[in-house]
């Protein structure tokens, strides 16, 4: 008896369909991941970013208070006062720079967690934070190294250009200003050009476990031909969340300027007014921090979706993902990571048929021992109005084609008028000019005609 595999239900859909998709799908589904696994995505990002923000603010504030408080021990305008002031500013700026870099490293880790979770969400998996971290942990230092490399390159470029502009301003003011404006415009153009090219580097590092420079090359390759769509995703998400952050921050700033006058109109309760302003600033900064966390999650999600779409179109990743999903839902274990299958291969997809241009009909294939059906030949030329069609009984003459053979278009028979039916002989006692008798419809040809008489008559009326 033949054994058939057991029935299995249809695979669960992920946050995106497992086939190539377009700009609208990438932009719209970038927000779906927040609803798919909010505890891992938004919860982790918010906790890490809030902790980093609190530590950064407290540390920089503590260092600034400790360093600048020494100014109270020396007279203003003395040499010691100027030295302490400069030293305090340098210490505070250095602390802010170091802690800012540490905060940036935490942001990169958050981005890596988002990339890993969204990769699972594409194949309809909802992993825990531990499972997501297991994918990020082996390559976390590569992510931090890439972030540091990008930051150092940016600082070096800006520093060199700023030095050139400074020298020009010292010598020729108008030339330095003009060159500075050109440098700023050039930096904007270069930034808009490099951002899409390097947009997929974190996704390549995490999902393909690639080194830094190979990940840069892969991102450059995968975004080839997709520059404008990738740039559109980045710009739209960045501008949208910047507007939202401004909408949140501006009202709190306005209220913070009014609160001191409300709480202390005469200036007596300065401490209470200061506490109110700080409370408003904290609430406003928390709202901005929440918006920044959502923006980081959405932008990281869009990077994964652009990466998956690019590999679907070039390397047929959709087939690998479908195979993985089918094997997983059928009960398979120890499956190969689908994102590591077929890395770098090139699959030629057939060109799509243009809309409104169906393929030409070439006829049906001929079955064995039968003539083939050819393509239709179209309609013949229409006959002139009023021309009689060539009807009539088929002739048995040798010159006439057999019944059913097609007649040439426009040809007419020699006698287009159908022949008159034969007239039977007149009945006895009837005159020759009397109308012919009518034969019953079911009477055989040549039979005696059936005459009609009114009911009750003798029949000879």
Short mmCIF file of C-alpha atoms in Angstrom, two decimals:
data_model
loop_
_atom_site.label_atom_id
_atom_site.label_comp_id
_atom_site.label_asym_id
_atom_site.label_seq_id
_atom_site.Cartn_x
_atom_site.Cartn_y
_atom_site.Cartn_z
CA UNK A 1 0.00 0.00 0.00
CA UNK A 2 1.41 3.40 -0.98
CA UNK A 3 2.16 5.71 1.96
CA UNK A 4 1.30 9.38 1.42
CA UNK A 5 2.68 12.22 3.57
CA UNK A 6 0.38 13.54 6.26
CA UNK A 7 -1.65 16.64 5.59
CA UNK A 8 -0.11 19.84 6.89
CA UNK A 9 -1.83 23.23 7.13
CA UNK A 10 -0.75 26.19 5.02
CA UNK A 11 2.32 28.06 6.20
CA UNK A 12 1.81 31.11 8.38
CA UNK A 13 2.37 34.40 6.55
CA UNK A 14 5.21 36.64 7.71
CA UNK A 15 5.30 40.42 7.79
CA UNK A 16 5.99 40.47 4.03
CA UNK A 17 5.06 38.12 1.17
CA UNK A 18 7.83 35.76 0.10
CA UNK A 19 8.28 37.24 -3.34
CA UNK A 20 9.85 40.47 -4.63
CA UNK A 21 7.94 43.57 -3.63
CA UNK A 22 8.05 47.28 -4.34
CA UNK A 23 8.59 50.64 -2.70
CA UNK A 24 5.13 50.89 -1.12
CA UNK A 25 5.40 47.46 0.50
CA UNK A 26 8.81 48.22 1.98
CA UNK A 27 7.65 51.56 3.36
CA UNK A 28 4.35 50.24 4.71
CA UNK A 29 5.60 46.97 6.19
CA UNK A 30 8.45 48.75 7.99
CA UNK A 31 5.90 49.72 10.65
CA UNK A 32 4.38 46.22 10.90
CA UNK A 33 7.37 44.77 12.76
CA UNK A 34 6.53 46.93 15.78
CA UNK A 35 3.21 45.12 16.12
CA UNK A 36 4.73 41.72 15.35
CA UNK A 37 7.09 41.61 18.35
CA UNK A 38 6.90 44.89 20.31
CA UNK A 39 8.48 43.47 23.48
CA UNK A 40 11.74 42.58 21.73
CA UNK A 41 11.86 45.51 19.34
CA UNK A 42 10.40 48.60 20.97
CA UNK A 43 10.82 47.41 24.54
CA UNK A 44 14.51 46.55 24.19
CA UNK A 45 15.28 49.67 22.18
CA UNK A 46 13.48 51.95 24.61
CA UNK A 47 15.16 50.46 27.70
CA UNK A 48 18.65 50.58 26.19
CA UNK A 49 18.29 54.07 24.76
CA UNK A 50 16.70 55.44 27.95
CA UNK A 51 19.44 53.93 30.10
CA UNK A 52 22.13 55.33 27.80
CA UNK A 53 20.49 58.76 27.82
CA UNK A 54 20.22 58.84 31.61
CA UNK A 55 23.80 57.68 32.11
CA UNK A 56 25.09 60.17 29.53
CA UNK A 57 23.20 63.09 31.03
CA UNK A 58 24.10 62.23 34.61
CA UNK A 59 27.77 61.63 33.81
CA UNK A 60 28.26 64.76 31.74
CA UNK A 61 26.33 66.85 34.25
CA UNK A 62 28.32 65.43 37.18
CA UNK A 63 31.65 66.06 35.47
CA UNK A 64 30.61 69.59 34.51
CA UNK A 65 29.47 70.44 38.04
CA UNK A 66 32.60 68.97 39.62
CA UNK A 67 34.96 70.75 37.23
CA UNK A 68 33.30 74.13 36.97
CA UNK A 69 32.65 74.37 40.73
CA UNK A 70 36.36 74.91 41.21
CA UNK A 71 35.93 78.36 39.69
CA UNK A 72 34.35 79.52 42.98
CA UNK A 73 37.70 79.09 44.76
CA UNK A 74 39.66 81.55 42.60
CA UNK A 75 39.02 85.22 41.81
CA UNK A 76 37.47 86.10 38.50
CA UNK A 77 39.93 87.39 35.91
CA UNK A 78 43.00 85.78 37.40
CA UNK A 79 45.29 83.44 35.50
CA UNK A 80 44.13 80.48 37.57
CA UNK A 81 40.51 81.28 36.74
CA UNK A 82 41.16 81.19 32.99
CA UNK A 83 43.18 77.96 33.25
CA UNK A 84 40.49 76.24 35.36
CA UNK A 85 37.78 77.44 32.97
CA UNK A 86 39.59 76.06 29.93
CA UNK A 87 40.43 72.80 31.67
CA UNK A 88 36.84 72.31 32.85
CA UNK A 89 35.51 72.88 29.33
CA UNK A 90 37.97 70.37 27.85
CA UNK A 91 37.18 67.73 30.50
CA UNK A 92 33.43 68.14 30.03
CA UNK A 93 33.69 67.98 26.22
CA UNK A 94 35.92 64.89 26.36
CA UNK A 95 33.50 63.13 28.71
CA UNK A 96 30.58 63.97 26.46
CA UNK A 97 32.48 62.70 23.39
CA UNK A 98 33.47 59.38 25.00
CA UNK A 99 30.03 58.72 26.44
CA UNK A 100 28.46 59.79 23.15
CA UNK A 101 30.50 57.18 21.33
CA UNK A 102 29.43 54.58 23.89
CA UNK A 103 25.81 55.59 23.38
CA UNK A 104 26.29 55.27 19.62
CA UNK A 105 27.66 51.75 20.13
CA UNK A 106 24.52 50.85 22.07
CA UNK A 107 22.42 52.21 19.23
CA UNK A 108 24.30 49.94 16.83
CA UNK A 109 23.55 46.96 19.08
CA UNK A 110 19.87 47.91 19.09
CA UNK A 111 19.97 48.09 15.30
CA UNK A 112 21.53 44.61 15.17
CA UNK A 113 18.80 43.19 17.40
CA UNK A 114 16.14 44.74 15.16
CA UNK A 115 17.75 43.30 12.03
CA UNK A 116 17.90 39.81 13.54
CA UNK A 117 14.29 39.90 14.76
CA UNK A 118 12.92 41.19 11.45
CA UNK A 119 14.78 38.42 9.61
CA UNK A 120 12.83 35.94 11.74
CA UNK A 121 9.59 37.87 11.20
CA UNK A 122 9.95 37.55 7.41
CA UNK A 123 9.52 33.76 7.78
CA UNK A 124 6.72 34.14 10.39
CA UNK A 125 8.85 33.42 13.46
CA UNK A 126 8.54 35.26 16.78
CA UNK A 127 11.76 34.54 18.68
CA UNK A 128 12.68 35.55 22.19
CA UNK A 129 15.33 38.15 22.99
CA UNK A 130 17.75 35.34 23.85
CA UNK A 131 17.35 33.73 20.42
CA UNK A 132 17.75 37.09 18.70
CA UNK A 133 20.88 37.89 20.69
CA UNK A 134 22.35 34.49 19.75
CA UNK A 135 22.47 35.64 16.13
CA UNK A 136 23.84 39.11 16.95
CA UNK A 137 26.47 38.14 19.56
CA UNK A 138 29.08 36.57 17.20
CA UNK A 139 29.23 39.71 15.01
CA UNK A 140 28.53 42.47 17.52
CA UNK A 141 32.13 43.73 17.43
CA UNK A 142 31.97 43.97 13.66
CA UNK A 143 28.92 46.20 13.99
CA UNK A 144 30.68 48.42 16.50
CA UNK A 145 33.81 48.47 14.33
CA UNK A 146 31.83 49.54 11.27
CA UNK A 147 30.12 52.29 13.27
CA UNK A 148 33.48 53.53 14.59
CA UNK A 149 34.99 53.42 11.09
CA UNK A 150 32.11 55.45 9.68
CA UNK A 151 32.37 57.97 12.53
CA UNK A 152 36.16 58.36 12.18
CA UNK A 153 35.92 58.81 8.41
CA UNK A 154 33.24 61.47 8.87
CA UNK A 155 35.28 63.34 11.48
CA UNK A 156 38.43 63.24 9.34
CA UNK A 157 36.67 64.52 6.22
CA UNK A 158 34.88 67.31 8.08
CA UNK A 159 38.08 68.24 9.93
CA UNK A 160 40.13 68.48 6.75
CA UNK A 161 37.51 70.59 4.99
CA UNK A 162 37.08 72.83 8.03
CA UNK A 163 40.85 73.38 8.16
CA UNK A 164 40.93 74.36 4.48
CA UNK A 165 38.05 76.79 4.95
CA UNK A 166 39.70 78.31 8.04
CA UNK A 167 42.95 78.98 6.20
CA UNK A 168 41.08 80.55 3.31
CA UNK A 169 39.02 82.76 5.61
CA UNK A 170 42.18 83.99 7.36
CA UNK A 171 43.74 84.99 4.04
CA UNK A 172 40.76 85.93 1.82
CA UNK A 173 37.45 86.23 3.63
CA UNK A 174 35.06 86.09 0.67
CA UNK A 175 36.91 83.18 -0.92
CA UNK A 176 36.82 81.21 2.33
CA UNK A 177 33.09 81.80 2.73
CA UNK A 178 32.38 80.78 -0.87
CA UNK A 179 34.48 77.61 -0.57
CA UNK A 180 32.82 76.82 2.75
CA UNK A 181 29.36 77.02 1.19
CA UNK A 182 30.48 74.78 -1.68
CA UNK A 183 31.95 72.28 0.79
CA UNK A 184 28.69 72.15 2.75
CA UNK A 185 26.63 71.56 -0.40
CA UNK A 186 29.12 68.93 -1.55
CA UNK A 187 28.94 67.13 1.82
CA UNK A 188 25.15 67.03 1.57
CA UNK A 189 25.31 65.51 -1.93
CA UNK A 190 27.96 62.97 -0.91
CA UNK A 191 25.97 62.01 2.19
CA UNK A 192 22.81 61.46 0.13
CA UNK A 193 24.83 59.36 -2.31
CA UNK A 194 26.62 57.21 0.29
CA UNK A 195 23.63 56.61 2.57
CA UNK A 196 21.77 54.26 0.17
CA UNK A 197 25.01 52.57 -0.88
CA UNK A 198 25.90 51.70 2.73
CA UNK A 199 22.35 51.19 3.95
CA UNK A 200 22.54 47.39 3.97
CA UNK A 201 25.91 46.96 5.72
CA UNK A 202 24.47 46.05 9.18
CA UNK A 203 22.04 43.59 7.59
CA UNK A 204 24.85 41.91 5.63
CA UNK A 205 27.10 41.70 8.71
CA UNK A 206 24.38 40.05 10.82
CA UNK A 207 22.57 37.83 8.31
CA UNK A 208 25.61 36.75 6.25
CA UNK A 209 28.22 37.04 9.05
CA UNK A 210 30.45 38.96 6.68
CA UNK A 211 33.51 41.01 7.66
CA UNK A 212 33.30 44.80 7.55
CA UNK A 213 34.82 45.50 4.15
CA UNK A 214 33.11 42.57 2.46
CA UNK A 215 29.82 43.78 3.93
CA UNK A 216 30.48 47.23 2.44
CA UNK A 217 31.11 45.66 -0.97
CA UNK A 218 27.96 43.49 -0.70
CA UNK A 219 25.81 46.48 0.25
CA UNK A 220 27.22 48.42 -2.68
CA UNK A 221 26.42 45.50 -5.01
CA UNK A 222 22.90 44.77 -3.73
CA UNK A 223 21.78 48.40 -3.97
CA UNK A 224 22.95 48.69 -7.58
CA UNK A 225 19.94 49.71 -9.66
CA UNK A 226 17.90 50.46 -6.50
CA UNK A 227 19.47 53.78 -5.54
CA UNK A 228 16.41 56.01 -5.78
CA UNK A 229 13.99 53.64 -4.07
CA UNK A 230 16.42 53.08 -1.19
CA UNK A 231 17.09 56.80 -0.87
CA UNK A 232 13.36 57.46 -0.89
CA UNK A 233 12.78 55.04 1.99
CA UNK A 234 15.57 56.61 4.07
CA UNK A 235 14.53 60.20 3.40
CA UNK A 236 10.80 59.67 3.97
CA UNK A 237 11.29 57.84 7.28
CA UNK A 238 13.89 60.34 8.54
CA UNK A 239 11.86 63.41 7.59
CA UNK A 240 8.62 61.97 8.99
CA UNK A 241 10.08 61.18 12.41
CA UNK A 242 11.98 64.49 12.53
CA UNK A 243 8.69 66.32 12.05
CA UNK A 244 7.07 64.22 14.79
CA UNK A 245 9.96 64.97 17.16
CA UNK A 246 9.63 68.69 16.49
CA UNK A 247 5.89 68.53 17.06
CA UNK A 248 6.57 67.01 20.48
CA UNK A 249 9.48 69.23 21.52
CA UNK A 250 8.18 72.66 20.46
CA UNK A 251 5.09 72.73 22.72
CA UNK A 252 7.12 71.58 25.74
CA UNK A 253 9.73 74.26 25.08
CA UNK A 254 7.03 76.94 24.90
CA UNK A 255 5.40 75.71 28.09
CA UNK A 256 8.76 75.55 29.85
CA UNK A 257 9.25 79.24 29.08
CA UNK A 258 5.88 80.13 30.59
CA UNK A 259 6.00 77.92 33.72
CA UNK A 260 8.50 80.04 35.73
CA UNK A 261 6.25 83.08 35.41
CA UNK A 262 3.23 81.04 36.50
CA UNK A 263 4.86 79.26 39.47
CA UNK A 264 6.87 82.25 40.66
CA UNK A 265 5.35 85.47 39.31
CA UNK A 266 7.27 87.63 41.81
CA UNK A 267 10.49 85.61 41.66
CA UNK A 268 10.23 84.45 45.29
CA UNK A 269 9.82 80.69 44.68
CA UNK A 270 12.70 80.22 42.24
CA UNK A 271 13.34 76.64 43.35
CA UNK A 272 9.77 75.55 42.59
CA UNK A 273 9.88 77.19 39.17
CA UNK A 274 13.17 75.46 38.41
CA UNK A 275 11.76 72.08 39.41
CA UNK A 276 8.75 72.63 37.15
CA UNK A 277 10.94 73.53 34.18
CA UNK A 278 13.13 70.46 34.74
CA UNK A 279 10.06 68.22 34.99
CA UNK A 280 8.71 69.56 31.70
CA UNK A 281 12.07 69.12 30.01
CA UNK A 282 12.33 65.53 31.24
CA UNK A 283 8.84 64.70 29.97
CA UNK A 284 9.59 66.34 26.63
CA UNK A 285 12.92 64.53 26.30
CA UNK A 286 11.24 61.23 27.12
CA UNK A 287 8.73 61.82 24.33
CA UNK A 288 11.54 62.68 21.92
CA UNK A 289 13.44 59.58 23.05
CA UNK A 290 10.38 57.42 22.35
CA UNK A 291 10.10 58.88 18.86
CA UNK A 292 13.82 58.29 18.24
CA UNK A 293 13.50 54.65 19.35
CA UNK A 294 10.54 54.08 17.02
CA UNK A 295 12.45 55.77 14.19
CA UNK A 296 15.49 53.54 14.82
CA UNK A 297 13.32 50.40 14.76
CA UNK A 298 11.43 51.44 11.61
CA UNK A 299 14.58 52.47 9.72
CA UNK A 300 16.37 49.24 10.69
CA UNK A 301 13.32 47.25 9.60
CA UNK A 302 13.27 49.00 6.23
CA UNK A 303 16.97 48.16 5.78
CA UNK A 304 16.22 44.44 6.26
CA UNK A 305 13.30 44.58 3.84
CA UNK A 306 15.42 46.32 1.19
CA UNK A 307 18.10 43.66 1.71
CA UNK A 308 15.62 40.78 1.39
CA UNK A 309 13.98 42.30 -1.70
CA UNK A 310 17.36 42.86 -3.37
CA UNK A 311 18.42 39.24 -2.78
CA UNK A 312 15.06 37.97 -4.00
CA UNK A 313 15.49 39.79 -7.29
CA UNK A 314 19.15 38.90 -7.85
CA UNK A 315 19.78 35.64 -5.96
CA UNK A 316 16.27 34.07 -5.78
CA UNK A 317 16.21 34.26 -1.98
CA UNK A 318 12.42 33.86 -2.08
CA UNK A 319 12.83 30.21 -3.16
CA UNK A 320 15.20 29.52 -0.26
CA UNK A 321 12.82 31.17 2.21
CA UNK A 322 9.83 29.21 0.87
CA UNK A 323 11.78 25.96 1.08
CA UNK A 324 12.79 26.74 4.66
CA UNK A 325 9.21 27.57 5.68
CA UNK A 326 7.81 24.39 4.10
CA UNK A 327 10.41 22.17 5.74
CA UNK A 328 9.93 23.86 9.11
CA UNK A 329 6.14 23.55 9.01
CA UNK A 330 6.48 19.90 7.96
CA UNK A 331 8.35 19.20 11.20
CA UNK A 332 11.94 19.50 9.99
CA UNK A 333 14.69 20.22 12.51
CA UNK A 334 18.29 21.41 12.26
CA UNK A 335 17.46 23.37 9.11
CA UNK A 336 20.07 25.43 7.34
CA UNK A 337 19.79 29.19 7.78
CA UNK A 338 18.06 30.35 4.56
CA UNK A 339 19.95 33.65 4.56
CA UNK A 340 23.26 31.77 4.21
CA UNK A 341 22.08 29.74 1.19
CA UNK A 342 22.97 31.05 -2.25
CA UNK A 343 24.94 34.09 -1.12
CA UNK A 344 26.46 35.74 -4.19
CA UNK A 345 24.76 33.60 -6.83
CA UNK A 346 23.06 35.21 -9.82
CA UNK A 347 19.71 33.86 -11.03
CA UNK A 348 18.27 35.10 -14.31
CA UNK A 349 14.54 35.61 -14.00
CA UNK A 350 12.34 35.57 -17.14
CA UNK A 351 11.30 38.97 -18.40
CA UNK A 352 7.65 39.78 -17.58
CA UNK A 353 5.10 39.95 -20.40
CA UNK A 354 4.05 43.57 -21.10
CA UNK A 355 0.56 44.46 -19.97
CA UNK A 356 -1.94 44.35 -22.85
CA UNK A 357 0.27 42.28 -25.15
CA UNK A 358 -0.78 38.61 -24.87
CA UNK A 359 1.42 36.04 -26.60
CA UNK A 360 0.55 35.17 -30.21
CA UNK A 361 -1.70 32.12 -30.70
CA UNK A 362 0.22 29.51 -32.64
CA UNK A 363 -2.44 26.81 -32.82
CA UNK A 364 -2.84 23.54 -30.97
CA UNK A 365 -0.40 20.70 -31.34
CA UNK A 366 -1.55 17.87 -33.56
CA UNK A 367 -2.44 14.62 -31.72
CA UNK A 368 -1.02 11.40 -33.00
CA UNK A 369 -2.62 10.41 -36.29
CA UNK A 370 -4.71 13.60 -36.59
CA UNK A 371 -4.25 16.81 -38.56
CA UNK A 372 -3.14 19.87 -36.63
CA UNK A 373 -5.34 22.83 -35.96
CA UNK A 374 -3.74 25.93 -37.35
CA UNK A 375 -4.06 29.46 -36.18
CA UNK A 376 -7.30 31.23 -37.22
CA UNK A 377 -7.05 33.02 -40.55
CA UNK A 378 -9.41 35.87 -39.75
CA UNK A 379 -12.57 36.98 -41.51
CA UNK A 380 -12.98 37.33 -45.26
CA UNK A 381 -13.83 40.53 -47.11
CA UNK A 382 -17.45 41.62 -46.52
CA UNK A 383 -19.84 41.25 -49.48
CA UNK A 384 -21.50 44.36 -51.00
CA UNK A 385 -24.85 45.32 -49.57
CA UNK A 386 -27.69 43.63 -51.50
CA UNK A 387 -25.62 40.86 -53.01
CA UNK A 388 -27.37 37.51 -52.75
CA UNK A 389 -25.46 34.81 -50.89
CA UNK A 390 -24.63 31.62 -52.72
CA UNK A 391 -27.27 29.36 -51.18
CA UNK A 392 -28.89 26.38 -52.78
CA UNK A 393 -28.60 22.67 -52.95
CA UNK A 394 -25.11 21.40 -53.71
CA UNK A 395 -24.63 20.29 -57.28
CA UNK A 396 -23.27 16.84 -58.05
CA UNK A 397 -21.47 18.11 -61.11
CA UNK A 398 -17.78 17.27 -61.20
CA UNK A 399 -16.86 20.95 -61.57
CA UNK A 400 -18.61 21.85 -58.32
CA UNK A 401 -16.55 21.27 -55.13
CA UNK A 402 -17.72 18.69 -52.67
CA UNK A 403 -20.15 19.63 -49.90
CA UNK A 404 -18.40 21.38 -47.06
CA UNK A 405 -15.41 22.65 -49.06
CA UNK A 406 -14.78 26.38 -48.57
CA UNK A 407 -15.87 28.63 -51.41
CA UNK A 408 -13.57 31.39 -52.66
CA UNK A 409 -14.31 34.75 -51.07
CA UNK A 410 -16.62 36.84 -53.26
CA UNK A 411 -17.44 33.96 -55.70
CA UNK A 412 -21.11 33.47 -56.59
CA UNK A 413 -22.82 30.37 -58.03
CA UNK A 414 -24.10 30.36 -61.61
CA UNK A 415 -27.75 30.26 -60.47
CA UNK A 416 -28.09 32.04 -57.15
CA UNK A 417 -31.94 31.64 -57.14
CA UNK A 418 -33.03 28.41 -55.43
CA UNK A 419 -35.05 26.04 -57.67
CA UNK A 420 -38.88 26.04 -57.37
CA UNK A 421 -40.48 22.96 -55.83
CA UNK A 422 -42.10 20.57 -58.33
CA UNK A 423 -45.79 21.05 -58.99
CA UNK A 424 -47.82 17.81 -58.65
CA UNK A 425 -50.35 16.93 -61.37
CA UNK A 426 -53.85 18.34 -61.05
CA UNK A 427 -56.44 16.14 -59.46
CA UNK A 428 -59.32 14.71 -61.50
CA UNK A 429 -62.05 17.22 -62.12
CA UNK A 430 -59.84 20.19 -61.30
CA UNK A 431 -58.96 22.81 -63.79
CA UNK A 432 -55.40 23.30 -64.92
CA UNK A 433 -55.25 26.81 -63.58
CA UNK A 434 -56.41 25.84 -60.10
CA UNK A 435 -53.89 26.38 -57.32
CA UNK A 436 -51.79 23.41 -56.41
CA UNK A 437 -52.94 21.25 -53.59
CA UNK A 438 -51.00 21.27 -50.36
CA UNK A 439 -49.23 18.14 -49.28
CA UNK A 440 -49.02 17.18 -45.68
CA UNK A 441 -45.62 17.85 -44.18
CA UNK A 442 -45.04 14.17 -43.39
CA UNK A 443 -46.12 12.89 -46.81
CA UNK A 444 -43.45 11.27 -48.96
CA UNK A 445 -42.45 12.92 -52.24
CA UNK A 446 -44.64 11.81 -55.15
CA UNK A 447 -47.61 10.84 -52.93
CA UNK A 448 -51.14 11.93 -53.75
CA UNK A 449 -51.88 15.40 -52.48
CA UNK A 450 -54.19 15.89 -49.57
CA UNK A 451 -56.97 18.33 -50.20
CA UNK A 452 -58.59 20.44 -47.53
CA UNK A 453 -62.34 20.69 -47.04
CA UNK A 454 -64.40 22.60 -44.56
CA UNK A 455 -65.86 20.58 -41.68
CA UNK A 456 -69.34 19.18 -42.47
CA UNK A 457 -68.94 19.43 -46.20
CA UNK A 458 -68.91 16.44 -48.64
CA UNK A 459 -65.35 17.21 -49.69
CA UNK A 460 -66.14 18.31 -53.26
CA UNK A 461 -67.10 21.84 -52.37
#
